[in-house]
Short mmCIF file of C-alpha atoms and ligand atoms in Angstrom, two decimals:
data_model
loop_
_atom_site.label_atom_id
_atom_site.label_comp_id
_atom_site.label_asym_id
_atom_site.label_seq_id
_atom_site.Cartn_x
_atom_site.Cartn_y
_atom_site.Cartn_z
CA MET A 93 -4.36 1.76 4.08
CA THR A 94 -1.12 3.73 3.08
CA ILE A 95 2.46 2.96 4.17
CA SER A 96 2.02 5.81 6.50
CA GLY A 97 -1.06 4.73 7.99
CA LEU A 98 0.26 1.07 8.50
CA GLN A 99 3.22 2.81 10.27
CA ALA A 100 1.06 4.33 12.58
CA TYR A 101 -1.01 1.34 13.18
CA ILE A 102 1.74 -0.77 13.94
CA ARG A 103 3.41 2.04 16.13
CA ASN A 104 0.41 2.17 18.13
CA LYS A 105 -0.09 -1.55 18.95
CA ASP A 106 3.69 -2.51 18.94
CA HIS A 107 6.54 -0.05 19.44
CA ASN A 108 9.48 -0.91 21.62
CA PRO A 109 12.61 1.10 20.75
CA ASP A 110 15.01 -1.04 22.77
CA ASN A 111 13.79 -4.04 20.79
CA LYS A 112 15.62 -3.67 17.66
CA ILE A 113 17.25 -6.80 17.59
CA GLY A 114 14.01 -8.86 18.58
CA TYR A 115 12.35 -7.39 15.65
CA PHE A 116 15.26 -7.99 13.35
CA TYR A 117 15.00 -11.65 14.35
CA LYS A 118 11.43 -11.99 14.07
CA LEU A 119 11.97 -10.50 10.49
CA ILE A 120 14.57 -13.05 9.68
CA GLU A 121 12.42 -15.97 11.10
CA GLU A 122 9.48 -14.70 8.96
CA VAL A 123 11.48 -14.65 5.96
CA GLY A 124 12.14 -18.29 6.60
CA GLU A 125 8.54 -19.08 6.98
CA LEU A 126 8.12 -17.13 3.69
CA SER A 127 10.52 -19.24 2.05
CA GLU A 128 8.75 -22.48 3.12
CA MET A 129 5.49 -21.27 2.00
CA ILE A 130 6.87 -20.34 -1.58
CA ARG A 131 8.59 -23.94 -1.78
CA ASN A 132 5.24 -25.23 -1.04
CA ASN A 133 3.61 -23.01 -3.40
CA SER A 134 0.83 -22.55 -0.38
CA ARG A 135 -1.74 -20.07 -1.52
CA ALA A 136 -4.74 -18.67 0.37
CA GLU A 137 -7.15 -18.77 -2.71
CA GLU A 138 -6.51 -22.69 -2.82
CA THR A 139 -6.35 -23.23 1.00
CA GLY A 140 -9.47 -21.19 1.84
CA THR A 141 -7.46 -19.56 4.64
CA ILE A 142 -4.55 -17.15 4.97
CA LYS A 143 -2.97 -19.49 7.72
CA GLY A 144 0.10 -21.22 6.52
CA THR A 145 0.19 -19.12 3.00
CA ILE A 146 2.53 -17.01 1.00
CA GLU A 147 -0.09 -14.23 1.72
CA GLU A 148 0.43 -14.58 5.40
CA GLU A 149 3.95 -14.73 5.57
CA LEU A 150 4.16 -11.66 3.44
CA CYS A 151 2.17 -10.02 6.03
CA ASP A 152 4.47 -10.96 8.55
CA VAL A 153 7.43 -9.82 6.77
CA LEU A 154 5.86 -6.73 6.08
CA TYR A 155 5.05 -6.20 9.79
CA TYR A 156 8.42 -6.39 11.13
CA THR A 157 10.01 -4.55 8.37
CA VAL A 158 7.37 -1.69 9.45
CA ALA A 159 8.19 -2.29 13.27
CA LEU A 160 12.01 -1.90 12.49
CA ALA A 161 11.28 1.39 10.45
CA ASN A 162 9.23 2.67 13.28
CA VAL A 163 12.23 2.07 15.83
CA TYR A 164 14.50 3.90 13.50
CA GLN A 165 11.69 6.63 12.97
CA ILE A 166 12.03 6.05 9.19
CA ASP A 167 9.60 7.51 6.95
CA LEU A 168 9.08 4.43 4.49
CA GLU A 169 6.86 6.05 2.30
CA GLU A 170 9.30 9.05 1.50
CA ARG A 171 12.47 6.72 1.67
CA PHE A 172 10.72 4.51 -0.73
CA ARG A 173 10.09 7.23 -3.03
CA GLN A 174 14.03 8.38 -2.65
CA LYS A 175 15.08 4.86 -3.26
CA GLU A 176 13.08 4.40 -6.42
CA GLU A 177 14.90 7.68 -7.75
CA LEU A 178 17.95 5.77 -7.08
CA ASN A 179 16.56 2.57 -8.92
CA LYS A 180 15.75 4.68 -11.82
CA ILE A 181 19.18 6.01 -12.29
CA LYS A 182 20.98 2.36 -11.67
CA TRP A 183 18.48 0.53 -13.40
CA GLY A 184 16.93 3.14 -16.21
CA LYS A 185 13.47 2.43 -14.94
MG1 LIG B 483 4.76 -16.23 10.07
#
């Protein structure tokens, strides 16, 4: 799945432009859960499930990042390319 494909998928199942702050709060909540999983070094390969792992929480963080991008009608694929150009200038790579 491409980034554009992921944006379309999430837009179709969960898109509420009036819920900007709700998506943002969920993103922060999921970052907190990711922090806990990193601290526990909980990995899907070891637990045999994605539940309660770094893998699960990275997906949750990605989900709400994309949901927010959709609310602001941001083309993440294009903006990521532009940001990489800025990074090349800033960091030389
Ligand atoms: Mg989560």
